[in-house]
mmCIF file of C-alpha atoms in Angstrom:
data_model
loop_
_atom_site.group_PDB
_atom_site.id
_atom_site.type_symbol
_atom_site.label_atom_id
_atom_site.label_comp_id
_atom_site.label_asym_id
_atom_site.label_seq_id
_atom_site.Cartn_x
_atom_site.Cartn_y
_atom_site.Cartn_z
ATOM 1 C CA UNK Z 1 106.954 249.402 207.666
ATOM 2 C CA UNK Z 2 110.162 248.165 206.229
ATOM 3 C CA UNK Z 3 108.617 248.167 202.771
ATOM 4 C CA UNK Z 4 107.600 251.826 203.192
ATOM 5 C CA UNK Z 5 111.172 252.739 204.113
ATOM 6 C CA UNK Z 6 112.481 251.037 200.993
ATOM 7 C CA UNK Z 7 110.050 252.998 198.833
ATOM 8 C CA UNK Z 8 111.206 256.256 200.433
ATOM 9 C CA UNK Z 9 114.843 255.316 199.860
ATOM 10 C CA UNK Z 10 114.238 254.594 196.161
ATOM 11 C CA UNK Z 11 112.361 257.893 195.756
ATOM 12 C CA UNK Z 12 115.241 259.867 197.327
ATOM 13 C CA UNK Z 13 117.739 258.131 195.014
ATOM 14 C CA UNK Z 14 115.660 259.109 191.971
ATOM 15 C CA UNK Z 15 115.600 262.762 193.083
ATOM 16 C CA UNK Z 16 119.373 262.811 193.577
ATOM 17 C CA UNK Z 17 119.916 261.219 190.155
ATOM 18 C CA UNK Z 18 117.704 263.794 188.425
ATOM 19 C CA UNK Z 19 119.545 266.623 190.147
ATOM 20 C CA UNK Z 20 122.839 265.265 188.926
ATOM 21 C CA UNK Z 21 121.817 265.083 185.247
ATOM 22 C CA UNK Z 22 119.845 268.338 184.886
ATOM 23 C CA UNK Z 23 122.803 270.773 185.225
ATOM 24 C CA UNK Z 24 124.802 268.652 182.830
ATOM 25 C CA UNK Z 25 122.073 268.987 180.215
ATOM 26 C CA UNK Z 26 121.902 272.768 180.673
ATOM 27 C CA UNK Z 27 125.696 273.012 180.391
ATOM 28 C CA UNK Z 28 125.661 270.949 177.203
ATOM 29 C CA UNK Z 29 122.962 273.208 175.777
ATOM 30 C CA UNK Z 30 124.980 276.321 176.571
ATOM 31 C CA UNK Z 31 128.116 274.825 175.007
ATOM 32 C CA UNK Z 32 126.150 273.989 171.858
ATOM 33 C CA UNK Z 33 124.873 277.574 171.594
ATOM 34 C CA UNK Z 34 128.385 278.947 172.176
ATOM 35 C CA UNK Z 35 129.777 276.699 169.483
ATOM 36 C CA UNK Z 36 127.149 277.768 166.968
ATOM 37 C CA UNK Z 37 127.622 281.508 167.656
ATOM 38 C CA UNK Z 38 131.116 281.826 166.084
ATOM 39 C CA UNK Z 39 129.933 279.926 163.041
ATOM 40 C CA UNK Z 40 127.267 282.561 162.468
ATOM 41 C CA UNK Z 41 129.782 285.352 163.028
ATOM 42 C CA UNK Z 42 132.317 283.893 160.599
ATOM 43 C CA UNK Z 43 129.901 284.046 157.691
ATOM 44 C CA UNK Z 44 131.757 285.660 154.767
ATOM 45 C CA UNK Z 45 130.523 289.174 153.926
ATOM 46 C CA UNK Z 46 129.262 290.049 150.454
ATOM 47 C CA UNK Z 47 132.258 290.604 148.183
ATOM 48 C CA UNK Z 48 132.228 293.792 146.109
ATOM 49 C CA UNK Z 49 134.193 294.146 142.882
ATOM 50 C CA UNK Z 50 137.364 296.149 143.403
ATOM 51 C CA UNK Z 51 138.731 298.482 140.692
ATOM 52 C CA UNK Z 52 141.482 295.969 139.891
ATOM 53 C CA UNK Z 53 138.857 293.305 139.177
ATOM 54 C CA UNK Z 54 136.782 295.356 136.740
ATOM 55 C CA UNK Z 55 136.530 293.931 133.255
ATOM 56 C CA UNK Z 56 135.695 297.310 131.705
ATOM 57 C CA UNK Z 57 136.418 300.891 132.728
ATOM 58 C CA UNK Z 58 135.964 304.323 131.164
ATOM 59 C CA UNK Z 59 138.238 307.338 131.266
ATOM 60 C CA UNK Z 60 138.590 311.020 130.396
ATOM 61 C CA UNK Z 61 141.859 312.581 129.254
ATOM 62 C CA UNK Z 62 143.100 316.091 128.539
ATOM 63 C CA UNK Z 63 146.448 317.747 127.910
ATOM 64 C CA UNK Z 64 148.803 319.436 125.428
ATOM 65 C CA UNK Z 65 149.576 317.937 122.033
ATOM 66 C CA UNK Z 66 152.655 318.774 119.944
ATOM 67 C CA UNK Z 67 152.529 318.511 116.159
ATOM 68 C CA UNK Z 68 155.962 318.324 114.541
ATOM 69 C CA UNK Z 69 156.270 320.734 111.598
ATOM 70 C CA UNK Z 70 159.612 319.861 110.018
ATOM 71 C CA UNK Z 71 159.152 322.272 107.099
ATOM 72 C CA UNK Z 72 158.228 325.508 108.867
ATOM 73 C CA UNK Z 73 158.844 328.737 106.987
ATOM 74 C CA UNK Z 74 157.976 332.423 107.328
ATOM 75 C CA UNK Z 75 154.312 331.688 106.669
ATOM 76 C CA UNK Z 76 154.048 328.228 108.185
ATOM 77 C CA UNK Z 77 153.962 328.035 111.972
ATOM 78 C CA UNK Z 78 156.651 326.442 114.143
ATOM 79 C CA UNK Z 79 155.641 323.079 115.564
ATOM 80 C CA UNK Z 80 152.349 324.041 117.215
ATOM 81 C CA UNK Z 81 151.194 322.939 120.662
ATOM 82 C CA UNK Z 82 147.447 322.418 120.835
ATOM 83 C CA UNK Z 83 145.083 321.526 123.672
ATOM 84 C CA UNK Z 84 143.410 318.143 123.303
ATOM 85 C CA UNK Z 85 140.602 316.449 125.187
ATOM 86 C CA UNK Z 86 139.114 313.016 124.823
ATOM 87 C CA UNK Z 87 137.400 309.986 126.269
ATOM 88 C CA UNK Z 88 137.821 306.257 125.957
ATOM 89 C CA UNK Z 89 137.488 302.848 127.541
ATOM 90 C CA UNK Z 90 139.670 299.955 128.647
ATOM 91 C CA UNK Z 91 137.784 296.795 127.701
ATOM 92 C CA UNK Z 92 138.305 293.099 128.511
ATOM 93 C CA UNK Z 93 140.810 293.647 131.298
ATOM 94 C CA UNK Z 94 140.387 289.985 132.278
ATOM 95 C CA UNK Z 95 142.179 288.894 129.076
ATOM 96 C CA UNK Z 96 145.993 288.823 128.578
ATOM 97 C CA UNK Z 97 145.745 292.131 126.686
ATOM 98 C CA UNK Z 98 142.961 294.721 126.876
ATOM 99 C CA UNK Z 99 141.351 296.671 124.046
ATOM 100 C CA UNK Z 100 141.532 300.440 124.532
ATOM 101 C CA UNK Z 101 139.679 302.696 122.059
ATOM 102 C CA UNK Z 102 139.906 306.459 122.595
ATOM 103 C CA UNK Z 103 138.553 309.494 120.735
ATOM 104 C CA UNK Z 104 140.464 312.785 121.057
ATOM 105 C CA UNK Z 105 139.519 316.219 119.744
ATOM 106 C CA UNK Z 106 141.766 319.205 118.981
ATOM 107 C CA UNK Z 107 141.860 322.072 116.494
ATOM 108 C CA UNK Z 108 144.377 324.339 114.759
ATOM 109 C CA UNK Z 109 144.849 326.755 111.850
ATOM 110 C CA UNK Z 110 146.197 325.646 108.458
ATOM 111 C CA UNK Z 111 147.333 327.231 105.205
ATOM 112 C CA UNK Z 112 148.014 325.898 101.696
ATOM 113 C CA UNK Z 113 151.646 326.369 100.622
ATOM 114 C CA UNK Z 114 151.100 325.256 97.012
ATOM 115 C CA UNK Z 115 151.982 321.609 97.686
ATOM 116 C CA UNK Z 116 150.978 320.727 101.247
ATOM 117 C CA UNK Z 117 148.670 321.789 104.048
ATOM 118 C CA UNK Z 118 150.782 323.351 106.794
ATOM 119 C CA UNK Z 119 150.061 324.518 110.356
ATOM 120 C CA UNK Z 120 149.666 328.305 110.291
ATOM 121 C CA UNK Z 121 149.849 331.272 112.615
ATOM 122 C CA UNK Z 122 146.575 333.118 113.077
ATOM 123 C CA UNK Z 123 147.574 335.982 110.758
ATOM 124 C CA UNK Z 124 148.381 333.586 107.857
ATOM 125 C CA UNK Z 125 145.554 331.114 108.359
ATOM 126 C CA UNK Z 126 143.145 329.954 105.684
ATOM 127 C CA UNK Z 127 141.339 327.086 107.388
ATOM 128 C CA UNK Z 128 140.291 326.306 110.916
ATOM 129 C CA UNK Z 129 140.690 322.550 111.108
ATOM 130 C CA UNK Z 130 138.662 320.354 113.448
ATOM 131 C CA UNK Z 131 140.561 317.133 114.178
ATOM 132 C CA UNK Z 132 139.221 313.849 115.576
ATOM 133 C CA UNK Z 133 141.807 311.209 116.460
ATOM 134 C CA UNK Z 134 140.477 307.671 117.016
ATOM 135 C CA UNK Z 135 142.877 305.294 118.773
ATOM 136 C CA UNK Z 136 142.375 301.543 118.331
ATOM 137 C CA UNK Z 137 144.938 300.149 120.743
ATOM 138 C CA UNK Z 138 145.730 297.011 122.683
ATOM 139 C CA UNK Z 139 147.494 297.379 126.029
ATOM 140 C CA UNK Z 140 149.153 295.110 128.551
ATOM 141 C CA UNK Z 141 148.188 295.950 132.132
ATOM 142 C CA UNK Z 142 150.537 295.581 135.106
ATOM 143 C CA UNK Z 143 149.390 296.197 138.681
ATOM 144 C CA UNK Z 144 151.519 296.773 141.778
ATOM 145 C CA UNK Z 145 149.724 297.608 145.028
ATOM 146 C CA UNK Z 146 147.835 300.867 144.279
ATOM 147 C CA UNK Z 147 149.639 301.521 140.977
ATOM 148 C CA UNK Z 148 148.487 300.456 137.511
ATOM 149 C CA UNK Z 149 150.746 300.569 134.456
ATOM 150 C CA UNK Z 150 149.592 300.167 130.858
ATOM 151 C CA UNK Z 151 151.797 299.817 127.783
ATOM 152 C CA UNK Z 152 150.823 299.081 124.208
ATOM 153 C CA UNK Z 153 150.009 300.496 120.827
ATOM 154 C CA UNK Z 154 147.940 300.115 117.708
ATOM 155 C CA UNK Z 155 146.565 302.106 114.812
ATOM 156 C CA UNK Z 156 144.951 305.540 114.978
ATOM 157 C CA UNK Z 157 142.761 307.271 112.403
ATOM 158 C CA UNK Z 158 142.990 311.066 112.122
ATOM 159 C CA UNK Z 159 139.906 312.684 110.620
ATOM 160 C CA UNK Z 160 140.436 316.382 109.804
ATOM 161 C CA UNK Z 161 137.810 318.763 108.483
ATOM 162 C CA UNK Z 162 138.752 322.297 107.471
ATOM 163 C CA UNK Z 163 136.358 325.233 107.407
ATOM 164 C CA UNK Z 164 137.129 328.738 106.187
ATOM 165 C CA UNK Z 165 138.487 330.730 109.122
ATOM 166 C CA UNK Z 166 136.369 333.544 110.505
ATOM 167 C CA UNK Z 167 137.015 336.915 108.900
ATOM 168 C CA UNK Z 168 138.117 335.511 105.524
ATOM 169 C CA UNK Z 169 136.133 335.703 102.301
ATOM 170 C CA UNK Z 170 135.823 332.770 99.931
ATOM 171 C CA UNK Z 171 136.808 334.978 96.988
ATOM 172 C CA UNK Z 172 139.915 336.261 98.763
ATOM 173 C CA UNK Z 173 143.327 335.685 97.170
ATOM 174 C CA UNK Z 174 144.950 332.274 97.729
ATOM 175 C CA UNK Z 175 147.932 330.351 96.361
ATOM 176 C CA UNK Z 176 145.628 328.110 94.335
ATOM 177 C CA UNK Z 177 143.491 331.060 93.213
ATOM 178 C CA UNK Z 178 141.055 331.884 96.023
ATOM 179 C CA UNK Z 179 140.633 331.128 99.710
ATOM 180 C CA UNK Z 180 137.829 328.758 98.796
ATOM 181 C CA UNK Z 181 140.045 326.763 96.440
ATOM 182 C CA UNK Z 182 142.855 326.716 99.017
ATOM 183 C CA UNK Z 183 140.381 325.250 101.499
ATOM 184 C CA UNK Z 184 139.449 322.523 99.018
ATOM 185 C CA UNK Z 185 143.129 321.702 98.466
ATOM 186 C CA UNK Z 186 143.704 321.470 102.225
ATOM 187 C CA UNK Z 187 140.791 319.080 102.769
ATOM 188 C CA UNK Z 188 141.793 316.918 99.811
ATOM 189 C CA UNK Z 189 145.378 316.726 101.079
ATOM 190 C CA UNK Z 190 144.235 315.472 104.492
ATOM 191 C CA UNK Z 191 142.572 312.409 102.933
ATOM 192 C CA UNK Z 192 145.172 311.527 100.300
ATOM 193 C CA UNK Z 193 148.358 309.492 100.540
ATOM 194 C CA UNK Z 194 147.403 307.650 103.772
ATOM 195 C CA UNK Z 195 147.779 310.910 105.748
ATOM 196 C CA UNK Z 196 144.937 309.838 108.006
ATOM 197 C CA UNK Z 197 146.814 306.729 109.242
ATOM 198 C CA UNK Z 198 148.856 307.058 112.431
ATOM 199 C CA UNK Z 199 150.334 303.966 114.120
ATOM 200 C CA UNK Z 200 150.922 304.849 117.753
ATOM 201 C CA UNK Z 201 152.626 303.834 120.983
ATOM 202 C CA UNK Z 202 151.109 304.506 124.390
ATOM 203 C CA UNK Z 203 152.105 304.317 128.050
ATOM 204 C CA UNK Z 204 149.978 305.095 131.087
ATOM 205 C CA UNK Z 205 150.406 305.228 134.868
ATOM 206 C CA UNK Z 206 147.391 305.332 137.208
ATOM 207 C CA UNK Z 207 147.004 305.499 141.001
ATOM 208 C CA UNK Z 208 144.050 304.062 142.927
ATOM 209 C CA UNK Z 209 141.890 306.723 144.610
ATOM 210 C CA UNK Z 210 139.907 306.064 147.833
ATOM 211 C CA UNK Z 211 136.580 306.213 145.958
ATOM 212 C CA UNK Z 212 137.584 303.395 143.588
ATOM 213 C CA UNK Z 213 138.554 305.631 140.653
ATOM 214 C CA UNK Z 214 142.076 305.951 139.238
ATOM 215 C CA UNK Z 215 144.025 309.071 138.255
ATOM 216 C CA UNK Z 216 147.350 309.528 136.516
ATOM 217 C CA UNK Z 217 149.153 310.381 133.292
ATOM 218 C CA UNK Z 218 149.319 308.915 129.805
ATOM 219 C CA UNK Z 219 151.761 309.542 126.965
ATOM 220 C CA UNK Z 220 151.171 308.888 123.256
ATOM 221 C CA UNK Z 221 153.375 309.080 120.153
ATOM 222 C CA UNK Z 222 151.641 309.015 116.745
ATOM 223 C CA UNK Z 223 153.755 308.196 113.672
ATOM 224 C CA UNK Z 224 152.603 309.770 110.349
ATOM 225 C CA UNK Z 225 152.311 307.083 107.663
ATOM 226 C CA UNK Z 226 151.594 309.660 104.935
ATOM 227 C CA UNK Z 227 154.783 311.616 105.634
ATOM 228 C CA UNK Z 228 156.891 308.461 105.685
ATOM 229 C CA UNK Z 229 155.340 307.340 102.413
ATOM 230 C CA UNK Z 230 156.040 310.574 100.510
ATOM 231 C CA UNK Z 231 159.560 311.100 101.886
ATOM 232 C CA UNK Z 232 158.884 313.824 104.464
ATOM 233 C CA UNK Z 233 160.057 311.641 107.343
ATOM 234 C CA UNK Z 234 158.525 312.362 110.752
ATOM 235 C CA UNK Z 235 156.858 315.595 109.634
ATOM 236 C CA UNK Z 236 153.374 315.616 111.170
ATOM 237 C CA UNK Z 237 154.280 313.429 114.166
ATOM 238 C CA UNK Z 238 151.941 313.928 117.122
ATOM 239 C CA UNK Z 239 153.154 313.739 120.728
ATOM 240 C CA UNK Z 240 150.871 314.195 123.701
ATOM 241 C CA UNK Z 241 151.027 313.905 127.490
ATOM 242 C CA UNK Z 242 147.603 313.848 129.120
ATOM 243 C CA UNK Z 243 146.098 313.736 132.554
ATOM 244 C CA UNK Z 244 143.721 310.789 132.876
ATOM 245 C CA UNK Z 245 140.801 310.012 135.175
ATOM 246 C CA UNK Z 246 139.509 306.435 135.000
ATOM 247 C CA UNK Z 247 136.108 305.449 136.354
#
């Protein structure tokens, strides 16, 4: 009988011991799950490239362009203001300086004054000149919060192609003989004496837009190598202020 009582006592002790350890195991399991939950939540999200981190971007620009005409006369036009539009890219922004090519288009009327091609008013025009200005610039980029500043310069190539203006006849009277010969003189003058070379300086300010694009203004000054070489100073200088949208 006594032996049976001892067996019962041992059995009760085992039950009490099991009851003591089971809740502790459940609690430990819950603590482990709670500890692992924040780790899953703190996983870093996928990082997307912000506009400031882009290596390359593309932009559109448009605005007025002033051409300095230092030798205007009764026939030649005062310094004309033309509308220009263009597109370009800012490449290798991860380097100390970025490469920024840009192609700009504008057009104006010209006449032949016997020695030079000069900007002309519509009533005295001989040629309608299509102009393509290719900038090959390097720029230094500075960023402050949502503002981007670019400053630099380089060399620009001005390709000009004159066609006989509408309403004029090739056989019409010109200073070199006929309108057709005046047109030939104008086109030859554009490509002689380094008149297609224009070193330039540029400055740009851009503001970050909510969609990741940038918008702002750019200013450019183009110095005429041909005019400096033949003693006409800054005649033919180009100055432009453009609106810019960068993608």
